């Protein structure tokens, strides 16, 4: 029997007609196959997975929740899921991640994308926040993340450094996510955190941000004006994955 990760490599992408609706109300057979294979792989990685899914009913509910989380977070390609699975192998824990944590793991690391690593990027922003326009930045994403935090805040704000670093990490993560989806880099909008006052967004606000992000992805990729089947075929064509393939494109 093939390892689950090898099966994942041959699966089609999550159906685009479900991406268009943001929430997969009735996952079809392909979606079920993807999620079932993903959960099999997570069980092989995390020996204490029963803490998260103690019985069959709990596992079924979790799978529905995960599908909704994928749709709202723009996770709808097998490549993204492969990133998440490989990242799980590096976690030093026996316990399976939440869907929120797994979604974050589906975003490539800075090194994967050719960005500077998080710590060097942060140090570069701190060193050159006084004159950002005169510095030859190592990567445009570093400059955009610093700008998202605010050059004045970095120079002379009374905001604790820990909070500023959290804002930087969030902005840098959003830029990595955009790059992984093939979107152009632009200064991240306020996301999980209200950057003006350091307040956490309510669940409703966070969900609205996620839905708006997914809609922007669809517009850029030309999915918003297509029928469900047309959008699906376009996604498959981009990834050179055809129905019935048994190897990775």
PDB file of C-alpha atoms in Angstrom:
ATOM      1  CA  UNK A   1       0.000   0.000   0.000  1.00  0.00           C
ATOM      2  CA  UNK A   2       1.301   3.471  -0.883  1.00  0.00           C
ATOM      3  CA  UNK A   3       2.116   5.868   1.955  1.00  0.00           C
ATOM      4  CA  UNK A   4      -0.581   8.506   2.302  1.00  0.00           C
ATOM      5  CA  UNK A   5       1.776  11.294   1.258  1.00  0.00           C
ATOM      6  CA  UNK A   6       2.344   9.541  -2.082  1.00  0.00           C
ATOM      7  CA  UNK A   7      -1.394   9.306  -2.595  1.00  0.00           C
ATOM      8  CA  UNK A   8      -1.754  13.022  -1.885  1.00  0.00           C
ATOM      9  CA  UNK A   9       0.662  13.763  -4.732  1.00  0.00           C
ATOM     10  CA  UNK A  10      -1.701  12.175  -7.261  1.00  0.00           C
ATOM     11  CA  UNK A  11      -4.940  13.728  -6.042  1.00  0.00           C
ATOM     12  CA  UNK A  12      -6.735  16.513  -7.930  1.00  0.00           C
ATOM     13  CA  UNK A  13      -7.133  19.913  -6.337  1.00  0.00           C
ATOM     14  CA  UNK A  14     -10.070  20.895  -4.169  1.00  0.00           C
ATOM     15  CA  UNK A  15     -13.032  21.605  -6.445  1.00  0.00           C
ATOM     16  CA  UNK A  16     -13.100  25.233  -7.535  1.00  0.00           C
ATOM     17  CA  UNK A  17     -16.884  25.405  -7.412  1.00  0.00           C
ATOM     18  CA  UNK A  18     -16.561  25.002  -3.655  1.00  0.00           C
ATOM     19  CA  UNK A  19     -13.878  27.685  -3.505  1.00  0.00           C
ATOM     20  CA  UNK A  20     -16.290  30.075  -5.151  1.00  0.00           C
ATOM     21  CA  UNK A  21     -18.729  29.577  -2.295  1.00  0.00           C
ATOM     22  CA  UNK A  22     -15.975  29.989   0.339  1.00  0.00           C
ATOM     23  CA  UNK A  23     -17.580  27.240   2.444  1.00  0.00           C
ATOM     24  CA  UNK A  24     -17.860  23.668   1.180  1.00  0.00           C
ATOM     25  CA  UNK A  25     -21.434  22.879   2.142  1.00  0.00           C
ATOM     26  CA  UNK A  26     -21.497  19.428   0.517  1.00  0.00           C
ATOM     27  CA  UNK A  27     -17.984  18.146  -0.242  1.00  0.00           C
ATOM     28  CA  UNK A  28     -17.964  15.810  -3.223  1.00  0.00           C
ATOM     29  CA  UNK A  29     -16.116  12.501  -3.554  1.00  0.00           C
ATOM     30  CA  UNK A  30     -12.846  14.129  -4.629  1.00  0.00           C
ATOM     31  CA  UNK A  31     -12.817  16.484  -1.664  1.00  0.00           C
ATOM     32  CA  UNK A  32     -13.585  13.592   0.675  1.00  0.00           C
ATOM     33  CA  UNK A  33     -10.725  11.579  -0.794  1.00  0.00           C
ATOM     34  CA  UNK A  34      -8.289  14.447  -0.297  1.00  0.00           C
ATOM     35  CA  UNK A  35      -9.331  15.074   3.310  1.00  0.00           C
ATOM     36  CA  UNK A  36      -9.426  11.388   4.217  1.00  0.00           C
ATOM     37  CA  UNK A  37      -5.922  10.904   2.829  1.00  0.00           C
ATOM     38  CA  UNK A  38      -4.710  14.008   4.641  1.00  0.00           C
ATOM     39  CA  UNK A  39      -6.070  12.749   7.965  1.00  0.00           C
ATOM     40  CA  UNK A  40      -4.460   9.335   7.396  1.00  0.00           C
ATOM     41  CA  UNK A  41      -1.125  11.055   6.931  1.00  0.00           C
ATOM     42  CA  UNK A  42      -1.587  13.219  10.033  1.00  0.00           C
ATOM     43  CA  UNK A  43      -2.382  10.101  12.062  1.00  0.00           C
ATOM     44  CA  UNK A  44       0.885   8.536  10.920  1.00  0.00           C
ATOM     45  CA  UNK A  45       2.824  11.647  11.962  1.00  0.00           C
ATOM     46  CA  UNK A  46       1.152  12.310  15.325  1.00  0.00           C
ATOM     47  CA  UNK A  47       0.804   9.235  17.570  1.00  0.00           C
ATOM     48  CA  UNK A  48      -1.474  11.117  20.009  1.00  0.00           C
ATOM     49  CA  UNK A  49      -3.999  12.050  17.316  1.00  0.00           C
ATOM     50  CA  UNK A  50      -6.859  10.551  19.327  1.00  0.00           C
ATOM     51  CA  UNK A  51      -6.595  13.495  21.696  1.00  0.00           C
ATOM     52  CA  UNK A  52      -7.965  15.622  18.850  1.00  0.00           C
ATOM     53  CA  UNK A  53     -10.289  13.052  17.261  1.00  0.00           C
ATOM     54  CA  UNK A  54     -11.263  10.535  19.982  1.00  0.00           C
ATOM     55  CA  UNK A  55     -13.905   8.718  17.930  1.00  0.00           C
ATOM     56  CA  UNK A  56     -15.346   8.410  14.436  1.00  0.00           C
ATOM     57  CA  UNK A  57     -18.007  11.082  14.966  1.00  0.00           C
ATOM     58  CA  UNK A  58     -15.429  13.577  16.238  1.00  0.00           C
ATOM     59  CA  UNK A  59     -13.224  12.832  13.251  1.00  0.00           C
ATOM     60  CA  UNK A  60     -16.087  13.382  10.807  1.00  0.00           C
ATOM     61  CA  UNK A  61     -16.922  16.727  12.426  1.00  0.00           C
ATOM     62  CA  UNK A  62     -13.257  17.712  12.317  1.00  0.00           C
ATOM     63  CA  UNK A  63     -13.012  16.891   8.620  1.00  0.00           C
ATOM     64  CA  UNK A  64     -15.976  19.125   7.840  1.00  0.00           C
ATOM     65  CA  UNK A  65     -14.410  21.912   9.889  1.00  0.00           C
ATOM     66  CA  UNK A  66     -11.069  21.486   8.135  1.00  0.00           C
ATOM     67  CA  UNK A  67     -12.648  21.683   4.692  1.00  0.00           C
ATOM     68  CA  UNK A  68     -14.376  24.932   5.681  1.00  0.00           C
ATOM     69  CA  UNK A  69     -11.091  26.234   7.059  1.00  0.00           C
ATOM     70  CA  UNK A  70      -9.283  25.407   3.821  1.00  0.00           C
ATOM     71  CA  UNK A  71     -11.884  27.151   1.700  1.00  0.00           C
ATOM     72  CA  UNK A  72     -11.942  30.301   3.815  1.00  0.00           C
ATOM     73  CA  UNK A  73      -8.135  30.468   3.964  1.00  0.00           C
ATOM     74  CA  UNK A  74      -7.473  29.928   0.269  1.00  0.00           C
ATOM     75  CA  UNK A  75      -6.031  26.441   0.690  1.00  0.00           C
ATOM     76  CA  UNK A  76      -7.227  24.699  -2.452  1.00  0.00           C
ATOM     77  CA  UNK A  77      -4.189  23.169  -4.159  1.00  0.00           C
ATOM     78  CA  UNK A  78      -2.407  19.916  -3.460  1.00  0.00           C
ATOM     79  CA  UNK A  79       0.914  21.785  -3.396  1.00  0.00           C
ATOM     80  CA  UNK A  80      -0.262  23.796  -0.397  1.00  0.00           C
ATOM     81  CA  UNK A  81      -1.322  20.628   1.422  1.00  0.00           C
ATOM     82  CA  UNK A  82       2.049  19.028   0.708  1.00  0.00           C
ATOM     83  CA  UNK A  83       3.783  22.004   2.312  1.00  0.00           C
ATOM     84  CA  UNK A  84       1.582  21.567   5.372  1.00  0.00           C
ATOM     85  CA  UNK A  85       2.250  17.835   5.649  1.00  0.00           C
ATOM     86  CA  UNK A  86       6.003  18.221   5.311  1.00  0.00           C
ATOM     87  CA  UNK A  87       5.989  21.025   7.883  1.00  0.00           C
ATOM     88  CA  UNK A  88       4.096  18.755  10.301  1.00  0.00           C
ATOM     89  CA  UNK A  89       6.995  16.301  10.186  1.00  0.00           C
ATOM     90  CA  UNK A  90       9.222  18.972  11.747  1.00  0.00           C
ATOM     91  CA  UNK A  91       6.908  19.709  14.681  1.00  0.00           C
ATOM     92  CA  UNK A  92       8.287  18.332  17.926  1.00  0.00           C
ATOM     93  CA  UNK A  93       4.979  17.110  19.302  1.00  0.00           C
ATOM     94  CA  UNK A  94       2.874  13.966  19.385  1.00  0.00           C
ATOM     95  CA  UNK A  95      -0.376  15.929  19.077  1.00  0.00           C
ATOM     96  CA  UNK A  96      -2.133  16.772  15.818  1.00  0.00           C
ATOM     97  CA  UNK A  97      -2.420  20.490  14.974  1.00  0.00           C
ATOM     98  CA  UNK A  98      -5.614  22.489  14.829  1.00  0.00           C
ATOM     99  CA  UNK A  99      -6.914  23.446  11.403  1.00  0.00           C
ATOM    100  CA  UNK A 100      -5.733  27.026  12.015  1.00  0.00           C
ATOM    101  CA  UNK A 101      -2.180  25.906  12.713  1.00  0.00           C
ATOM    102  CA  UNK A 102      -2.191  23.512   9.767  1.00  0.00           C
ATOM    103  CA  UNK A 103      -3.350  26.299   7.443  1.00  0.00           C
ATOM    104  CA  UNK A 104      -0.335  28.355   8.525  1.00  0.00           C
ATOM    105  CA  UNK A 105       1.925  25.368   7.928  1.00  0.00           C
ATOM    106  CA  UNK A 106       0.635  25.211   4.348  1.00  0.00           C
ATOM    107  CA  UNK A 107       2.422  28.477   3.603  1.00  0.00           C
ATOM    108  CA  UNK A 108       6.027  27.929   2.436  1.00  0.00           C
ATOM    109  CA  UNK A 109       8.827  29.154   4.669  1.00  0.00           C
ATOM    110  CA  UNK A 110      10.745  32.281   3.755  1.00  0.00           C
ATOM    111  CA  UNK A 111      13.667  30.138   2.597  1.00  0.00           C
ATOM    112  CA  UNK A 112      11.393  28.064   0.350  1.00  0.00           C
ATOM    113  CA  UNK A 113      10.388  31.233  -1.504  1.00  0.00           C
ATOM    114  CA  UNK A 114      13.825  32.815  -1.650  1.00  0.00           C
ATOM    115  CA  UNK A 115      12.952  35.366   1.059  1.00  0.00           C
ATOM    116  CA  UNK A 116      15.378  36.106   3.903  1.00  0.00           C
ATOM    117  CA  UNK A 117      14.614  34.067   7.025  1.00  0.00           C
ATOM    118  CA  UNK A 118      12.352  35.701   9.615  1.00  0.00           C
ATOM    119  CA  UNK A 119      15.034  36.725  12.138  1.00  0.00           C
ATOM    120  CA  UNK A 120      17.481  38.293   9.627  1.00  0.00           C
ATOM    121  CA  UNK A 121      14.555  40.075   7.945  1.00  0.00           C
ATOM    122  CA  UNK A 122      13.434  41.538  11.282  1.00  0.00           C
ATOM    123  CA  UNK A 123      16.973  42.677  12.139  1.00  0.00           C
ATOM    124  CA  UNK A 124      17.281  44.348   8.727  1.00  0.00           C
ATOM    125  CA  UNK A 125      14.040  46.265   9.295  1.00  0.00           C
ATOM    126  CA  UNK A 126      15.143  47.417  12.756  1.00  0.00           C
ATOM    127  CA  UNK A 127      18.580  48.523  11.526  1.00  0.00           C
ATOM    128  CA  UNK A 128      17.266  50.546   8.592  1.00  0.00           C
ATOM    129  CA  UNK A 129      13.941  51.896   9.824  1.00  0.00           C
ATOM    130  CA  UNK A 130      15.403  55.421  10.145  1.00  0.00           C
ATOM    131  CA  UNK A 131      16.035  55.759   6.401  1.00  0.00           C
ATOM    132  CA  UNK A 132      14.137  52.976   4.627  1.00  0.00           C
ATOM    133  CA  UNK A 133      14.181  54.799   1.290  1.00  0.00           C
ATOM    134  CA  UNK A 134      17.975  54.850   1.164  1.00  0.00           C
ATOM    135  CA  UNK A 135      18.541  51.198   1.994  1.00  0.00           C
ATOM    136  CA  UNK A 136      19.098  48.532  -0.651  1.00  0.00           C
ATOM    137  CA  UNK A 137      16.700  45.932   0.743  1.00  0.00           C
ATOM    138  CA  UNK A 138      17.586  42.260   0.535  1.00  0.00           C
ATOM    139  CA  UNK A 139      14.036  41.554  -0.678  1.00  0.00           C
ATOM    140  CA  UNK A 140      10.989  43.676  -1.419  1.00  0.00           C
ATOM    141  CA  UNK A 141       8.959  41.562   1.007  1.00  0.00           C
ATOM    142  CA  UNK A 142      11.183  42.696   3.888  1.00  0.00           C
ATOM    143  CA  UNK A 143      10.590  46.353   3.043  1.00  0.00           C
ATOM    144  CA  UNK A 144       6.830  45.846   2.681  1.00  0.00           C
ATOM    145  CA  UNK A 145       6.599  44.025   6.015  1.00  0.00           C
ATOM    146  CA  UNK A 146       8.525  46.831   7.704  1.00  0.00           C
ATOM    147  CA  UNK A 147       6.273  49.423   6.104  1.00  0.00           C
ATOM    148  CA  UNK A 148       3.220  47.501   7.333  1.00  0.00           C
ATOM    149  CA  UNK A 149       4.514  47.779  10.908  1.00  0.00           C
ATOM    150  CA  UNK A 150       5.189  51.494  10.409  1.00  0.00           C
ATOM    151  CA  UNK A 151       8.605  53.138  10.176  1.00  0.00           C
ATOM    152  CA  UNK A 152       7.704  55.699  12.835  1.00  0.00           C
ATOM    153  CA  UNK A 153       6.613  52.917  15.199  1.00  0.00           C
ATOM    154  CA  UNK A 154       9.885  51.114  14.623  1.00  0.00           C
ATOM    155  CA  UNK A 155      11.952  54.265  15.232  1.00  0.00           C
ATOM    156  CA  UNK A 156      10.382  55.887  18.245  1.00  0.00           C
ATOM    157  CA  UNK A 157       7.126  54.264  19.266  1.00  0.00           C
ATOM    158  CA  UNK A 158       6.365  53.377  22.869  1.00  0.00           C
ATOM    159  CA  UNK A 159       4.885  50.077  21.637  1.00  0.00           C
ATOM    160  CA  UNK A 160       6.842  47.150  23.120  1.00  0.00           C
ATOM    161  CA  UNK A 161       9.327  45.491  20.783  1.00  0.00           C
ATOM    162  CA  UNK A 162       7.566  42.153  21.282  1.00  0.00           C
ATOM    163  CA  UNK A 163       4.354  43.632  19.840  1.00  0.00           C
ATOM    164  CA  UNK A 164       6.190  45.200  16.910  1.00  0.00           C
ATOM    165  CA  UNK A 165       7.869  41.885  16.141  1.00  0.00           C
ATOM    166  CA  UNK A 166       4.499  40.135  16.242  1.00  0.00           C
ATOM    167  CA  UNK A 167       3.135  42.614  13.719  1.00  0.00           C
ATOM    168  CA  UNK A 168       6.166  42.156  11.503  1.00  0.00           C
ATOM    169  CA  UNK A 169       5.895  38.363  11.617  1.00  0.00           C
ATOM    170  CA  UNK A 170       2.219  38.536  10.697  1.00  0.00           C
ATOM    171  CA  UNK A 171       2.872  40.902   7.772  1.00  0.00           C
ATOM    172  CA  UNK A 172       5.797  38.795   6.559  1.00  0.00           C
ATOM    173  CA  UNK A 173       3.635  35.671   6.759  1.00  0.00           C
ATOM    174  CA  UNK A 174       0.932  37.340   4.656  1.00  0.00           C
ATOM    175  CA  UNK A 175       3.525  38.260   2.033  1.00  0.00           C
ATOM    176  CA  UNK A 176       4.824  34.685   1.916  1.00  0.00           C
ATOM    177  CA  UNK A 177       1.261  33.497   1.526  1.00  0.00           C
ATOM    178  CA  UNK A 178       0.654  35.860  -1.380  1.00  0.00           C
ATOM    179  CA  UNK A 179       3.841  34.709  -3.085  1.00  0.00           C
ATOM    180  CA  UNK A 180       2.913  31.043  -2.627  1.00  0.00           C
ATOM    181  CA  UNK A 181      -0.419  31.699  -4.377  1.00  0.00           C
ATOM    182  CA  UNK A 182       1.235  33.521  -7.262  1.00  0.00           C
ATOM    183  CA  UNK A 183      -0.126  36.912  -6.205  1.00  0.00           C
ATOM    184  CA  UNK A 184       1.900  40.124  -6.594  1.00  0.00           C
ATOM    185  CA  UNK A 185       3.536  41.461  -3.447  1.00  0.00           C
ATOM    186  CA  UNK A 186       1.837  44.449  -1.880  1.00  0.00           C
ATOM    187  CA  UNK A 187       1.827  45.935   1.610  1.00  0.00           C
ATOM    188  CA  UNK A 188      -0.356  43.670   3.770  1.00  0.00           C
ATOM    189  CA  UNK A 189      -3.569  45.046   5.160  1.00  0.00           C
ATOM    190  CA  UNK A 190      -4.333  44.778   8.841  1.00  0.00           C
ATOM    191  CA  UNK A 191      -5.072  41.146   9.421  1.00  0.00           C
ATOM    192  CA  UNK A 192      -5.351  39.021  12.543  1.00  0.00           C
ATOM    193  CA  UNK A 193      -4.314  41.975  14.658  1.00  0.00           C
ATOM    194  CA  UNK A 194      -5.645  45.524  14.638  1.00  0.00           C
ATOM    195  CA  UNK A 195      -2.293  47.214  14.097  1.00  0.00           C
ATOM    196  CA  UNK A 196      -3.458  50.655  15.140  1.00  0.00           C
ATOM    197  CA  UNK A 197      -4.000  49.675  18.747  1.00  0.00           C
ATOM    198  CA  UNK A 198      -2.735  46.116  19.030  1.00  0.00           C
ATOM    199  CA  UNK A 199      -6.235  44.684  19.581  1.00  0.00           C
ATOM    200  CA  UNK A 200      -7.177  41.199  18.489  1.00  0.00           C
ATOM    201  CA  UNK A 201      -9.962  41.066  15.937  1.00  0.00           C
ATOM    202  CA  UNK A 202     -13.221  39.399  16.828  1.00  0.00           C
ATOM    203  CA  UNK A 203     -13.874  35.988  15.207  1.00  0.00           C
ATOM    204  CA  UNK A 204     -16.366  37.640  12.876  1.00  0.00           C
ATOM    205  CA  UNK A 205     -13.802  40.237  11.767  1.00  0.00           C
ATOM    206  CA  UNK A 206     -11.116  37.595  11.265  1.00  0.00           C
ATOM    207  CA  UNK A 207     -13.524  35.491   9.199  1.00  0.00           C
ATOM    208  CA  UNK A 208     -14.422  38.514   7.086  1.00  0.00           C
ATOM    209  CA  UNK A 209     -10.732  39.204   6.405  1.00  0.00           C
ATOM    210  CA  UNK A 210     -10.234  35.570   5.385  1.00  0.00           C
ATOM    211  CA  UNK A 211     -13.186  35.647   3.014  1.00  0.00           C
ATOM    212  CA  UNK A 212     -12.002  38.912   1.455  1.00  0.00           C
ATOM    213  CA  UNK A 213      -8.549  37.423   0.939  1.00  0.00           C
ATOM    214  CA  UNK A 214     -10.006  34.316  -0.742  1.00  0.00           C
ATOM    215  CA  UNK A 215     -12.104  36.530  -3.019  1.00  0.00           C
ATOM    216  CA  UNK A 216      -9.010  38.537  -4.035  1.00  0.00           C
ATOM    217  CA  UNK A 217      -7.208  35.283  -4.843  1.00  0.00           C
ATOM    218  CA  UNK A 218     -10.119  34.213  -7.037  1.00  0.00           C
ATOM    219  CA  UNK A 219     -10.173  37.552  -8.879  1.00  0.00           C
ATOM    220  CA  UNK A 220      -6.435  37.490  -9.583  1.00  0.00           C
ATOM    221  CA  UNK A 221      -6.569  33.878 -10.784  1.00  0.00           C
ATOM    222  CA  UNK A 222      -9.620  34.592 -12.953  1.00  0.00           C
ATOM    223  CA  UNK A 223     -11.920  32.260 -11.053  1.00  0.00           C
ATOM    224  CA  UNK A 224     -14.620  34.717 -10.039  1.00  0.00           C
ATOM    225  CA  UNK A 225     -16.321  34.947 -13.454  1.00  0.00           C
ATOM    226  CA  UNK A 226     -16.085  31.270 -14.390  1.00  0.00           C
ATOM    227  CA  UNK A 227     -18.536  28.476 -13.814  1.00  0.00           C
ATOM    228  CA  UNK A 228     -17.543  25.923 -11.200  1.00  0.00           C
ATOM    229  CA  UNK A 229     -16.352  23.383 -13.799  1.00  0.00           C
ATOM    230  CA  UNK A 230     -14.497  26.019 -15.866  1.00  0.00           C
ATOM    231  CA  UNK A 231     -12.701  27.268 -12.747  1.00  0.00           C
ATOM    232  CA  UNK A 232     -11.785  23.716 -11.775  1.00  0.00           C
ATOM    233  CA  UNK A 233     -10.335  22.927 -15.196  1.00  0.00           C
ATOM    234  CA  UNK A 234      -8.332  26.168 -15.155  1.00  0.00           C
ATOM    235  CA  UNK A 235      -6.805  25.290 -11.807  1.00  0.00           C
ATOM    236  CA  UNK A 236      -5.926  21.798 -13.004  1.00  0.00           C
ATOM    237  CA  UNK A 237      -4.399  23.172 -16.207  1.00  0.00           C
ATOM    238  CA  UNK A 238      -2.229  25.623 -14.274  1.00  0.00           C
ATOM    239  CA  UNK A 239      -0.859  22.810 -12.160  1.00  0.00           C
ATOM    240  CA  UNK A 240      -0.629  20.391 -15.099  1.00  0.00           C
ATOM    241  CA  UNK A 241      -2.623  17.847 -13.112  1.00  0.00           C
ATOM    242  CA  UNK A 242      -5.042  15.792 -15.175  1.00  0.00           C
ATOM    243  CA  UNK A 243      -7.750  13.498 -13.912  1.00  0.00           C
ATOM    244  CA  UNK A 244      -6.383   9.974 -13.600  1.00  0.00           C
ATOM    245  CA  UNK A 245      -2.689  10.927 -13.379  1.00  0.00           C
ATOM    246  CA  UNK A 246      -0.598   8.615 -11.235  1.00  0.00           C
ATOM    247  CA  UNK A 247       2.496  10.784 -10.969  1.00  0.00           C
ATOM    248  CA  UNK A 248       3.371  14.243  -9.835  1.00  0.00           C
ATOM    249  CA  UNK A 249       3.330  16.894 -12.502  1.00  0.00           C
TER     250      UNK A 249
END
